[in-house]
Coordinates of C-alpha atoms in Angstrom, one line a residue:
M22 CA 13.0 -0.3 -21.5
S23 CA 12.3 0.7 -25.0
T24 CA 11.7 4.3 -25.3
T25 CA 9.9 3.4 -28.8
K26 CA 6.6 4.9 -28.9
R27 CA 3.9 2.0 -28.2
S28 CA 0.0 2.3 -28.4
F29 CA -2.1 0.0 -26.9
D30 CA -6.0 -1.0 -26.9
T31 CA -8.3 -1.3 -24.2
A32 CA -8.6 -5.3 -23.2
F33 CA -4.8 -4.4 -23.0
K34 CA -4.2 -1.8 -20.7
L35 CA -7.5 -3.4 -18.3
K36 CA -4.9 -6.4 -18.0
V37 CA -2.2 -4.4 -16.7
V38 CA -4.7 -2.7 -14.0
K39 CA -5.8 -6.2 -13.0
A40 CA -2.0 -7.1 -12.6
A41 CA -1.9 -4.1 -10.4
E42 CA -4.1 -4.5 -8.3
D43 CA -3.6 -8.3 -7.5
H44 CA 0.1 -7.4 -7.2
S45 CA 1.4 -4.1 -7.8
K46 CA 2.2 -1.2 -10.1
H47 CA 5.4 -1.9 -10.0
Y48 CA 5.2 -4.7 -10.9
A49 CA 2.6 -5.2 -13.6
A50 CA 4.6 -1.7 -15.1
K51 CA 7.8 -5.2 -15.2
L52 CA 6.0 -7.5 -16.5
F53 CA 4.2 -5.7 -19.0
N54 CA 7.7 -3.9 -20.0
V55 CA 5.1 -0.6 -19.5
N56 CA 5.9 2.6 -18.0
R57 CA 4.6 3.2 -14.7
R58 CA 3.0 6.2 -15.0
R59 CA 1.6 4.6 -17.6
V60 CA -0.2 1.9 -15.0
Q61 CA -0.7 4.5 -12.9
E62 CA -2.8 6.7 -15.9
W63 CA -4.7 3.2 -16.6
C64 CA -5.8 2.2 -13.0
A65 CA -7.3 5.7 -12.4
Q66 CA -8.9 5.0 -15.8
K67 CA -10.3 1.8 -15.3
E68 CA -14.4 2.2 -14.9
K69 CA -13.6 4.1 -18.4
L70 CA -11.7 1.4 -19.5
Q71 CA -14.6 -1.3 -18.0
S72 CA -17.3 1.0 -19.8
L73 CA -16.1 0.8 -23.2
T74 CA -15.6 -3.9 -22.9
Q75 CA -19.5 -3.5 -21.5
S76 CA -20.6 -1.5 -24.7
G77 CA -20.6 -4.6 -26.8
R78 CA -19.4 -3.0 -29.6
P79 CA -16.7 -5.0 -30.5
S80 CA -14.4 -2.0 -31.8
D81 CA -14.3 -0.1 -28.5
A82 CA -12.2 -3.2 -26.7
K83 CA -9.7 -2.2 -29.6
R84 CA -9.6 1.6 -29.0
R85 CA -6.4 3.0 -28.2
R86 CA -7.2 6.5 -26.9
L87 CA -10.2 7.2 -24.4
Q88 CA -12.6 10.1 -26.2
G89 CA -11.5 13.5 -25.1
G90 CA -7.7 12.2 -25.5
G91 CA -5.1 13.2 -27.9
R92 CA -3.6 16.9 -28.7
K93 CA -6.3 19.0 -28.0
C94 CA -7.4 22.0 -30.2
I95 CA -5.4 25.6 -30.3
N96 CA -8.7 27.2 -28.8
E97 CA -11.8 25.2 -27.9
D98 CA -14.2 28.2 -27.8
I99 CA -13.6 29.0 -31.2
D100 CA -13.4 25.3 -32.6
N101 CA -16.7 25.1 -31.4
A102 CA -18.1 28.8 -32.7
V103 CA -16.5 27.2 -36.2
L104 CA -18.4 24.1 -35.4
H105 CA -22.1 26.1 -34.2
W106 CA -21.3 28.2 -37.4
L107 CA -21.7 25.3 -39.8
Q108 CA -24.4 23.7 -37.9
E109 CA -26.7 27.1 -38.6
R110 CA -26.2 27.0 -41.7
R111 CA -26.8 23.1 -43.0
E112 CA -29.8 24.0 -40.7
A113 CA -31.0 26.9 -43.1
G114 CA -30.2 24.3 -46.2
V115 CA -27.0 26.4 -47.3
R116 CA -23.9 24.3 -48.6
V117 CA -20.7 25.1 -47.1
T118 CA -17.9 24.0 -48.6
G119 CA -14.3 22.9 -47.2
K120 CA -12.5 26.3 -48.4
A121 CA -15.5 28.4 -46.7
L122 CA -15.3 26.4 -43.3
K123 CA -11.5 27.5 -43.7
Q124 CA -11.3 30.7 -44.5
Y125 CA -14.1 31.3 -41.3
A126 CA -12.1 28.9 -38.6
L127 CA -8.8 32.1 -39.9
Q128 CA -11.0 35.2 -39.3
Q129 CA -12.2 33.7 -36.0
H130 CA -8.4 32.4 -35.2
H131 CA -6.8 35.9 -36.2
K132 CA -10.2 37.8 -34.4
N133 CA -8.8 36.3 -31.5
G134 CA -5.2 37.0 -31.9
S135 CA -4.1 33.8 -33.2
Q136 CA -2.2 35.1 -35.6
S137 CA -0.2 32.0 -36.1
F138 CA -3.1 29.1 -37.1
K139 CA -2.9 28.5 -40.6
A140 CA -5.8 27.0 -41.5
S141 CA -4.5 24.2 -43.0
C142 CA -5.2 20.6 -44.5
G143 CA -4.7 18.9 -41.2
W144 CA -6.0 21.3 -39.4
F145 CA -9.6 20.8 -41.6
Y146 CA -9.0 17.3 -41.5
K147 CA -8.6 16.8 -37.6
F148 CA -11.3 19.3 -37.2
K149 CA -14.1 16.9 -39.2
K150 CA -12.7 13.7 -37.2
R151 CA -13.1 15.7 -33.6
H152 CA -17.0 16.8 -34.6
N153 CA -17.6 13.7 -36.7
I154 CA -18.5 15.6 -39.9
S155 CA -18.2 14.6 -43.5
F156 CA -18.5 15.6 -47.1
Q157 CA -22.0 14.0 -48.5
R158 CA -24.4 14.7 -51.5
S159 CA -27.8 15.6 -51.5
T160 CA -27.9 13.8 -55.3
H161 CA -25.6 11.8 -57.0
V162 CA -25.7 11.3 -60.4
A163 CA -23.6 8.0 -62.0
Q164 CA -21.2 9.0 -65.4
K165 CA -19.5 6.9 -67.3
S166 CA -16.5 8.3 -69.6
R167 CA -16.5 7.2 -73.4
A168 CA -13.5 5.4 -74.5
I169 CA -11.3 7.8 -75.7
T170 CA -8.6 5.6 -78.5
D171 CA -5.6 6.7 -78.7
D172 CA -5.6 6.6 -82.8
R173 CA -8.1 9.3 -82.3
V174 CA -5.9 11.4 -79.9
D175 CA -3.2 11.2 -81.4
S176 CA -4.9 11.9 -85.2
F177 CA -6.0 15.2 -84.2
L178 CA -2.5 16.0 -82.5
R179 CA -0.4 15.2 -86.0
F180 CA -2.7 17.5 -87.7
V181 CA -2.7 20.2 -85.2
T182 CA 1.7 20.2 -85.9
T183 CA 1.4 19.8 -89.3
Q184 CA -1.0 23.0 -89.2
R185 CA 1.1 24.9 -87.1
K186 CA 4.7 24.0 -88.8
R187 CA 2.7 24.8 -92.6
E188 CA 1.6 28.2 -91.4
N189 CA 3.8 29.4 -88.3
Y190 CA 0.9 30.3 -86.2
D191 CA 2.0 32.6 -83.4
L192 CA 0.4 31.4 -79.7
K193 CA -1.9 34.2 -80.3
D194 CA -3.1 33.1 -83.4
I195 CA -3.9 29.8 -81.6
G196 CA -7.3 29.3 -79.9
N197 CA -10.1 27.5 -78.3
M198 CA -14.0 28.0 -77.1
D199 CA -16.6 26.3 -75.4
E200 CA -20.3 27.0 -74.8
T201 CA -20.3 25.5 -71.5
P202 CA -23.8 25.8 -69.5
V203 CA -24.4 27.7 -66.1
W204 CA -27.1 27.4 -63.9
I205 CA -29.3 30.5 -62.9
E206 CA -29.0 28.5 -59.6
M207 CA -25.7 26.4 -58.4
P208 CA -26.0 25.3 -55.2
G209 CA -23.9 22.4 -55.2
K210 CA -24.7 19.0 -54.2
S211 CA -21.9 17.8 -51.9
T212 CA -21.6 19.6 -48.3
L213 CA -19.9 19.4 -44.8
E214 CA -22.6 17.8 -42.5
L215 CA -22.3 15.5 -39.3
K216 CA -22.7 11.9 -40.3
G217 CA -25.8 10.2 -39.8
K218 CA -27.8 12.8 -41.0
K219 CA -30.6 11.1 -43.1
E220 CA -31.2 14.4 -44.7
V221 CA -28.8 16.4 -46.3
R222 CA -31.0 20.0 -46.9
M223 CA -29.3 22.4 -50.0
M224 CA -31.8 25.7 -50.0
S225 CA -32.0 27.4 -53.4
T226 CA -34.7 29.3 -54.5
G227 CA -36.0 27.0 -57.0
H228 CA -34.9 27.6 -60.5
E229 CA -32.1 25.3 -60.8
K230 CA -33.1 24.3 -64.0
E231 CA -32.9 27.6 -65.6
R232 CA -29.4 27.7 -67.5
I233 CA -28.0 30.6 -69.8
T234 CA -24.9 29.4 -72.0
V235 CA -21.3 31.0 -71.5
V236 CA -19.2 30.8 -74.1
L237 CA -15.8 30.8 -72.9
S238 CA -12.9 31.5 -74.8
A239 CA -8.4 32.2 -75.0
L240 CA -5.8 31.7 -76.9
A241 CA -2.1 29.8 -76.7
D242 CA -0.1 32.4 -75.4
G243 CA -2.2 33.3 -71.8
T244 CA -4.7 35.9 -73.3
K245 CA -8.5 35.5 -72.3
L246 CA -10.8 36.5 -74.3
A247 CA -14.4 38.5 -73.7
P248 CA -17.1 35.7 -72.0
F249 CA -19.9 35.9 -74.9
V250 CA -23.1 35.2 -72.5
L251 CA -26.8 34.1 -74.0
L252 CA -29.5 34.5 -72.3
P253 CA -33.4 34.5 -73.2
G254 CA -35.4 37.4 -74.2
I255 CA -35.4 40.2 -76.7
R256 CA -35.1 43.5 -74.7
P257 CA -31.8 44.8 -74.7
L258 CA -30.2 44.9 -70.9
P259 CA -29.6 48.4 -69.1
K260 CA -26.3 49.0 -70.2
E261 CA -25.5 49.3 -66.5
D262 CA -26.1 45.8 -65.6
I263 CA -23.5 44.5 -68.1
P264 CA -20.4 44.4 -66.4
S265 CA -17.4 45.8 -68.7
G266 CA -15.4 42.7 -70.8
I267 CA -18.7 40.9 -71.6
Q268 CA -21.0 40.5 -74.2
V269 CA -24.2 39.9 -74.1
Y270 CA -26.2 38.6 -77.1
M271 CA -30.3 37.6 -76.2
C272 CA -31.5 34.7 -77.6
G273 CA -35.2 36.5 -78.8
S274 CA -38.5 35.8 -77.1
R275 CA -39.4 32.0 -76.6
V276 CA -36.0 30.7 -77.2
K277 CA -33.9 28.8 -75.6
S278 CA -30.6 30.7 -74.7
W279 CA -28.4 27.4 -75.7
A280 CA -26.0 27.7 -78.3
N281 CA -26.6 26.7 -81.8
E282 CA -25.2 27.9 -85.7
G283 CA -26.4 31.9 -85.5
T284 CA -25.2 32.5 -81.4
T285 CA -21.7 30.7 -83.3
I286 CA -21.6 32.9 -85.9
E287 CA -22.0 36.0 -83.5
W288 CA -19.8 35.0 -81.0
L289 CA -17.2 35.0 -84.4
K290 CA -17.7 38.5 -85.1
W291 CA -17.7 39.9 -81.6
I292 CA -15.3 38.0 -79.4
W293 CA -13.1 36.3 -82.4
G294 CA -13.3 38.3 -85.4
R295 CA -12.4 42.4 -83.6
H296 CA -9.1 43.5 -85.2
V297 CA -7.1 40.4 -86.0
T298 CA -6.1 40.6 -89.6
T299 CA -2.9 37.3 -89.6
R300 CA -4.1 34.3 -90.3
R301 CA -5.1 32.2 -86.7
L302 CA -6.1 28.2 -86.2
L303 CA -9.9 28.0 -83.9
V304 CA -9.5 24.8 -82.0
W305 CA -12.8 23.2 -81.3
D306 CA -15.4 20.4 -80.1
T307 CA -17.7 18.5 -82.6
F308 CA -20.5 20.3 -81.4
R309 CA -23.2 20.5 -84.8
G310 CA -23.5 24.5 -84.4
H311 CA -19.8 24.6 -85.1
M312 CA -19.9 22.6 -88.2
T313 CA -22.3 24.0 -90.4
P314 CA -21.3 25.4 -94.1
A315 CA -22.4 29.2 -93.0
V316 CA -19.3 28.4 -90.0
K317 CA -17.5 26.9 -91.8
D318 CA -17.5 29.8 -94.7
N319 CA -17.4 32.3 -92.1
L320 CA -14.5 31.4 -90.6
R321 CA -12.3 30.8 -94.3
T322 CA -13.3 33.7 -95.5
T323 CA -14.5 37.0 -93.1
H324 CA -12.3 35.5 -90.4
N325 CA -9.1 33.9 -92.0
T326 CA -9.2 30.7 -89.8
D327 CA -8.2 27.8 -90.0
I328 CA -10.6 25.1 -87.9
A329 CA -9.1 21.8 -85.5
Y330 CA -12.3 19.9 -84.7
I331 CA -11.4 17.9 -81.2
P332 CA -12.9 14.2 -81.6
G333 CA -16.3 13.2 -79.8
G334 CA -15.0 11.4 -77.0
C335 CA -11.8 13.6 -76.1
T336 CA -12.2 16.3 -75.1
S337 CA -11.6 15.5 -71.6
V338 CA -7.7 14.9 -72.9
L339 CA -7.6 18.2 -76.5
Q340 CA -9.7 20.9 -75.0
P341 CA -8.0 23.1 -73.2
A342 CA -11.4 24.8 -71.9
D343 CA -12.6 21.3 -70.4
V344 CA -9.1 20.1 -69.2
S345 CA -8.5 23.7 -67.1
W346 CA -10.8 26.6 -67.8
N347 CA -14.6 25.8 -66.5
K348 CA -13.5 23.5 -63.8
P349 CA -12.4 26.5 -61.5
F350 CA -14.8 28.9 -63.1
K351 CA -18.1 27.0 -62.0
N352 CA -16.6 26.7 -58.9
H353 CA -16.1 30.1 -58.0
F354 CA -19.4 30.8 -60.1
A355 CA -20.9 28.4 -57.3
E356 CA -19.1 30.0 -54.1
L357 CA -20.4 33.6 -54.8
Y358 CA -23.5 32.1 -55.6
D359 CA -23.6 30.4 -52.0
E360 CA -22.1 33.9 -50.7
W361 CA -25.1 35.2 -52.0
M362 CA -27.4 32.8 -50.5
I363 CA -26.5 33.9 -47.4
T364 CA -25.5 37.7 -47.7
G365 CA -28.2 38.8 -50.0
P366 CA -29.7 41.3 -51.5
F367 CA -32.9 39.5 -51.8
S368 CA -36.6 40.1 -53.6
Y369 CA -39.6 38.3 -53.5
T370 CA -42.7 37.7 -54.9
K371 CA -45.9 38.4 -54.4
A372 CA -46.8 35.5 -53.1
G373 CA -43.6 35.5 -50.2
N374 CA -41.2 33.3 -52.7
R375 CA -37.5 34.0 -52.7
K376 CA -36.8 35.2 -56.4
P377 CA -33.4 34.4 -58.5
P378 CA -30.8 36.5 -58.2
P379 CA -30.8 39.3 -60.6
K380 CA -29.2 39.3 -64.2
A381 CA -26.9 42.0 -62.7
T382 CA -25.5 40.2 -60.6
I383 CA -25.5 36.9 -62.5
L384 CA -23.1 39.1 -65.1
A385 CA -20.4 40.4 -62.2
W386 CA -20.5 36.9 -61.2
I387 CA -19.5 35.4 -64.6
K388 CA -16.4 38.0 -64.8
Q389 CA -15.3 37.3 -61.1
A390 CA -15.3 33.5 -62.2
W391 CA -13.6 34.1 -64.6
G392 CA -11.5 36.0 -63.6
Q393 CA -10.2 33.1 -61.1
V394 CA -8.9 30.9 -64.8
T395 CA -5.2 33.2 -64.8
P396 CA -3.0 33.6 -68.2
E397 CA -0.7 31.3 -66.6
I398 CA -3.4 28.2 -66.0
V399 CA -4.4 29.5 -69.8
R400 CA -1.0 28.2 -70.8
K401 CA 0.0 25.2 -69.3
S402 CA -4.0 24.0 -70.8
F403 CA -2.8 24.1 -74.5
K404 CA 0.3 22.8 -73.4
K405 CA -1.2 20.1 -71.9
C406 CA -3.5 19.2 -74.4
G407 CA -0.7 19.0 -76.7
I408 CA -1.7 22.2 -78.7
S409 CA 0.9 24.3 -78.5
C410 CA 3.6 22.4 -76.9
S411 CA 7.0 23.5 -79.0
L412 CA 7.9 21.7 -81.7
D413 CA 11.0 20.3 -81.5
G414 CA 9.9 18.0 -79.4
S415 CA 10.9 19.2 -75.6
E416 CA 8.0 20.0 -74.5
D417 CA 6.5 16.5 -75.2
H418 CA 6.4 16.1 -71.4
L419 CA 4.0 18.2 -70.9
F420 CA 0.5 17.0 -72.9
N421 CA -1.4 14.8 -70.6
E422 CA 0.7 16.2 -67.1
D423 CA -0.9 15.8 -64.1
D424 CA -0.5 19.1 -62.6
D425 CA -3.9 19.4 -61.1
G426 CA -2.5 21.4 -58.4
D427 CA -2.5 24.3 -60.9
F428 CA -5.7 23.8 -62.1

């Protein structure tokens, strides 16, 4: 008899059971070329197997494993506790990410003395399958990426290469900056949830549309510059509310905290222009606040800086911030927000509504989230965009290299 592992559907098992009843288990095992122990198991499961064929669902007749069959989880009590934790948070409308669930499961197993438990991707997949859980979105916004022509990309890279050969910039003298919107509340659009739920609710304080702008910038050698945060209002924040390593700019009364020519010049003054005298190259997109005569003149005369404009529609390939920094920055910011929604502290209006997180808290989150972007990620991002690859061509293969695991 073959020792190769095989699996059998419900219909086949019932045929074997009938043969065993009509003749004998030994006869059925020999007739269908299966182990006699399997015949004994299927005979004992006859009622369950018959109920599957009578359910009216064609898929049940093809099932190869009964409910509850297969390898058991390491600790059913902890497994159920993790499921209960997920259900509690989803009932409250709190977003639950895969990372958060795995961290909670790891904590519970370690508390129970299961130090060998790793909360691996395989465990996570089987947990979702066991409990009929999937990622679901609260909303869906379809986006179409613009076509990027090779000619525009090649033209930009030729320009950067020519400038580098002409001026011989050090990597510490090549930079990129990007203004990225950060919403006061970032509850996320997807969460783990039991399948079949018609309503997928996310808890918030009702301030999802309020946003600020964070200017992230870094150098090709891996140096990260201080985040430049644009806030609405005139009155400066108390010094104790601003973490070290964060630069805040108040945009004025009744003015949205959006980037423009004025905020760009302020960023050049407070971030780009501090204590640097060597000739440099600044790579950025074609946002209109970057292209005004005043900004160009300021870069040339005050900051001794050459400009490389990324062609429109090409930032997803040529801008280090878009390629590598913004996503981990915003992901970690969202995780900090999710944690705050569970643990607080909270303050409330006179009407009893929960207030959004304080500005001091948001600034602390920005600092922590930017800290998650490592110098190695920054260095790789410039090479992945073809900006800092070796001029002898030995690193050309790094351009647009698919290395998402590091980012």
